[in-house]
GROMACS .gro file of C-alpha atoms in nm:
model
  193
    1VAL     CA    1 -17.842   1.974   5.986
    2HIS     CA    2 -17.932   2.330   5.899
    3LEU     CA    3 -18.255   2.367   5.704
    4ALA     CA    4 -18.314   2.702   5.535
    5LEU     CA    5 -18.680   2.739   5.626
    6SER     CA    6 -18.916   3.025   5.700
    7ARG     CA    7 -19.285   3.070   5.774
    8ARG     CA    8 -19.337   3.188   5.418
    9ALA     CA    9 -19.147   2.898   5.263
   10THR     CA   10 -19.347   2.638   5.458
   11PHE     CA   11 -19.692   2.793   5.498
   12GLY     CA   12 -19.836   2.731   5.152
   13ALA     CA   13 -19.729   2.366   5.166
   14SER     CA   14 -19.910   2.323   5.499
   15LEU     CA   15 -20.254   2.431   5.377
   16THR     CA   16 -20.548   2.199   5.330
   17ALA     CA   17 -20.888   2.261   5.175
   18PRO     CA   18 -21.110   2.437   5.259
   19PHE     CA   19 -20.842   2.705   5.243
   20ARG     CA   20 -21.046   2.962   5.429
   21MET     CA   21 -21.015   2.739   5.736
   22SER     CA   22 -20.640   2.673   5.691
   23LEU     CA   23 -20.573   3.042   5.643
   24GLN     CA   24 -20.719   3.111   5.989
   25ARG     CA   25 -20.375   3.012   6.125
   26MET     CA   26 -20.219   3.310   5.944
   27TRP     CA   27 -20.508   3.544   6.012
   28SER     CA   28 -20.487   3.480   6.387
   29MET     CA   29 -20.144   3.648   6.371
   30TYR     CA   30 -20.206   3.896   6.088
   31ALA     CA   31 -20.580   3.959   6.051
   32ARG     CA   32 -20.523   4.297   5.883
   33GLN     CA   33 -20.353   4.253   5.546
   34SER     CA   34 -20.388   4.310   5.175
   35VAL     CA   35 -20.503   4.040   4.937
   36ARG     CA   36 -20.159   4.068   4.777
   37ALA     CA   37 -19.991   3.992   5.112
   38MET     CA   38 -20.222   3.695   5.167
   39LEU     CA   39 -20.140   3.545   4.827
   40VAL     CA   40 -19.766   3.609   4.866
   41SER     CA   41 -19.778   3.439   5.209
   42ILE     CA   42 -19.915   3.129   5.040
   43GLY     CA   43 -19.641   3.151   4.777
   44LEU     CA   44 -19.864   3.258   4.489
   45ASP     CA   45 -19.813   3.529   4.229
   46PRO     CA   46 -20.087   3.784   4.312
   47GLU     CA   47 -20.102   3.916   3.954
   48GLN     CA   48 -20.227   3.577   3.836
   49PHE     CA   49 -20.531   3.624   4.061
   50ALA     CA   50 -20.612   3.988   3.979
   51ASP     CA   51 -20.930   3.908   3.783
   52ASP     CA   52 -21.052   3.664   4.052
   53VAL     CA   53 -20.984   3.921   4.323
   54ALA     CA   54 -21.176   4.188   4.128
   55ALA     CA   55 -21.469   3.947   4.077
   56ALA     CA   56 -21.485   3.902   4.456
   57GLY     CA   57 -21.512   4.282   4.499
   58LEU     CA   58 -21.153   4.346   4.609
   59THR     CA   59 -20.830   4.488   4.474
   60LEU     CA   60 -20.491   4.328   4.526
   61ASP     CA   61 -20.358   4.614   4.739
   62GLU     CA   62 -20.672   4.682   4.939
   63VAL     CA   63 -20.604   4.624   5.307
   64VAL     CA   64 -20.872   4.402   5.453
   65VAL     CA   65 -20.927   4.491   5.818
   66ASP     CA   66 -21.022   4.140   5.931
   67ALA     CA   67 -20.955   3.877   5.666
   68ARG     CA   68 -21.101   3.608   5.893
   69ARG     CA   69 -21.449   3.755   5.864
   70ASP     CA   70 -21.454   3.945   5.535
   71PRO     CA   71 -21.725   3.808   5.302
   72ARG     CA   72 -21.525   3.912   4.994
   73ILE     CA   73 -21.230   3.696   5.103
   74GLU     CA   74 -21.473   3.412   5.166
   75ARG     CA   75 -21.621   3.462   4.817
   76LEU     CA   76 -21.272   3.463   4.661
   77LEU     CA   77 -21.164   3.143   4.835
   78ALA     CA   78 -21.496   2.970   4.765
   79ASP     CA   79 -21.455   3.020   4.388
   80PRO     CA   80 -21.393   2.665   4.251
   81ALA     CA   81 -21.139   2.790   3.994
   82VAL     CA   82 -20.942   2.978   4.263
   83GLU     CA   83 -20.959   2.680   4.496
   84ALA     CA   84 -20.831   2.448   4.220
   85ARG     CA   85 -20.534   2.677   4.147
   86ILE     CA   86 -20.447   2.706   4.514
   87GLU     CA   87 -20.477   2.328   4.553
   88ALA     CA   88 -20.238   2.271   4.261
   89HIS     CA   89 -19.991   2.516   4.414
   90VAL     CA   90 -20.015   2.348   4.757
   91ARG     CA   91 -19.942   2.005   4.603
   92THR     CA   92 -19.636   2.141   4.423
   93ALA     CA   93 -19.513   2.338   4.726
   94ARG     CA   94 -19.555   2.031   4.949
   95SER     CA   95 -19.365   1.809   4.706
   96LEU     CA   96 -19.078   2.060   4.673
   97LEU     CA   97 -19.058   2.109   5.051
   98ARG     CA   98 -19.051   1.732   5.108
   99ARG     CA   99 -18.773   1.688   4.850
  100TYR     CA  100 -18.574   1.972   5.006
  101VAL     CA  101 -18.601   1.834   5.360
  102LEU     CA  102 -18.527   1.477   5.252
  103SER     CA  103 -18.221   1.593   5.055
  104ARG     CA  104 -18.067   1.706   5.385
  105THR     CA  105 -18.211   1.481   5.656
  106THR     CA  106 -18.466   1.210   5.727
  107LEU     CA  107 -18.815   1.227   5.866
  108GLU     CA  108 -18.739   1.003   6.163
  109GLN     CA  109 -19.005   0.991   6.432
  110PRO     CA  110 -18.983   1.194   6.642
  111PHE     CA  111 -18.866   1.468   6.409
  112LEU     CA  112 -18.642   1.693   6.618
  113MET     CA  113 -18.580   2.058   6.545
  114ALA     CA  114 -18.439   2.366   6.715
  115ASP     CA  115 -18.535   2.724   6.639
  116ILE     CA  116 -18.502   3.057   6.815
  117GLY     CA  117 -18.881   3.072   6.860
  118TRP     CA  118 -19.141   3.221   6.916
  119ARG     CA  119 -19.454   3.018   6.852
  120GLY     CA  120 -19.322   2.721   6.656
  121THR     CA  121 -19.502   2.810   6.334
  122ILE     CA  122 -19.238   2.649   6.111
  123GLN     CA  123 -19.257   2.327   6.314
  124ASP     CA  124 -19.636   2.333   6.282
  125ASN     CA  125 -19.612   2.390   5.906
  126LEU     CA  126 -19.365   2.103   5.862
  127VAL     CA  127 -19.583   1.867   6.064
  128ARG     CA  128 -19.887   1.952   5.853
  129ALA     CA  129 -19.710   1.961   5.515
  130LEU     CA  130 -19.498   1.649   5.556
  131GLY     CA  131 -19.738   1.434   5.759
  132ILE     CA  132 -19.502   1.412   6.056
  133ARG     CA  133 -19.680   1.222   6.334
  134GLU     CA  134 -19.440   1.309   6.616
  135SER     CA  135 -19.215   1.612   6.644
  136ILE     CA  136 -19.023   1.787   6.919
  137GLY     CA  137 -18.919   2.148   6.883
  138VAL     CA  138 -18.674   2.322   7.116
  139TYR     CA  139 -18.697   2.701   7.135
  140LEU     CA  140 -18.525   2.984   7.319
  141GLY     CA  141 -18.870   3.100   7.425
  142LEU     CA  142 -19.235   3.047   7.347
  143PHE     CA  143 -19.500   3.319   7.336
  144PRO     CA  144 -19.865   3.222   7.387
  145PHE     CA  145 -19.989   3.001   7.106
  146LEU     CA  146 -20.247   3.166   6.882
  147ASN     CA  147 -20.356   2.848   6.706
  148ALA     CA  148 -20.442   2.492   6.798
  149GLN     CA  149 -20.127   2.283   6.808
  150PRO     CA  150 -20.100   1.993   6.562
  151PRO     CA  151 -20.137   1.646   6.712
  152GLY     CA  152 -19.802   1.494   6.802
  153ALA     CA  153 -19.617   1.828   6.806
  154ARG     CA  154 -19.439   1.899   7.133
  155LYS     CA  155 -19.254   2.223   7.207
  156ILE     CA  156 -18.993   2.285   7.474
  157ALA     CA  157 -18.870   2.631   7.572
  158ALA     CA  158 -18.529   2.699   7.726
  159ALA     CA  159 -18.576   3.051   7.870
  160PHE     CA  160 -18.953   3.090   7.906
  161ASP     CA  161 -19.280   2.930   7.805
  162ALA     CA  162 -19.574   3.169   7.825
  163ASN     CA  163 -19.806   2.875   7.762
  164GLN     CA  164 -19.701   2.744   8.104
  165GLY     CA  165 -19.771   3.082   8.267
  166GLU     CA  166 -19.409   3.201   8.263
  167ALA     CA  167 -19.334   3.572   8.219
  168PHE     CA  168 -19.242   3.676   7.866
  169SER     CA  169 -19.285   4.055   7.850
  170PHE     CA  170 -18.907   4.105   7.879
  171ALA     CA  171 -18.872   3.940   7.535
  172ASP     CA  172 -19.155   4.126   7.364
  173PRO     CA  173 -19.092   4.238   7.094
  174PRO     CA  174 -18.852   3.953   7.020
  175GLY     CA  175 -18.644   4.136   6.757
  176VAL     CA  176 -18.377   4.243   7.008
  177LEU     CA  177 -18.319   3.881   7.112
  178GLU     CA  178 -18.356   3.739   6.762
  179ARG     CA  179 -18.128   3.977   6.573
  180PRO     CA  180 -17.791   3.840   6.700
  181TRP     CA  181 -17.877   3.496   6.557
  182THR     CA  182 -18.018   3.622   6.228
  183PRO     CA  183 -17.768   3.622   5.940
  184ASP     CA  184 -17.755   3.910   5.695
  185VAL     CA  185 -17.899   3.697   5.415
  186PRO     CA  186 -18.251   3.698   5.271
  187SER     CA  187 -18.504   3.451   5.409
  188THR     CA  188 -18.605   3.150   5.209
  189VAL     CA  189 -18.934   3.215   5.029
  190GLY     CA  190 -18.985   2.880   4.856
  191PHE     CA  191 -18.819   2.591   4.680
  192GLU     CA  192 -18.752   2.505   4.318
  193GLU     CA  193 -18.615   2.205   4.133
   0.00000   0.00000   0.00000
């Protein structure tokens, strides 16, 4: 079964409050980003948060050097009204993702998936968003994990697993290996009914 998934299409659905803590998973990979990029990564329309962003002392297109530690980002995400809107979005995104996955397959345990790689972020997002207790992901290769792995998520690499001490520099950056398997179609960014 082919599932049209992406990090962006699954990330927002995988978040839990407090969102500043959940967003650490993204910031460990992309600490330097604009507020607009952060909101788009969650699946939100940045323009709907422009006033909230301004009240926190930011602009939508301002690049924050280290979002993990910026007090303005913390202030934005601690705003109860912002948190409530993000929470509503997460509930909807999670429901739509669940309906999409269940329209094509089941959530048997273990949930098996295969992906080109490189850190298993989509697998992690699915586990968190859909409450999957046991999953196995098979990858061409695995770079060092940047985040704690969800309980019950196992990852197997065919060519190399840097988490087991295997060499991976020959595949870094991965674009040269990934491109032959990437279709010339846009990535999925979310789901709708």
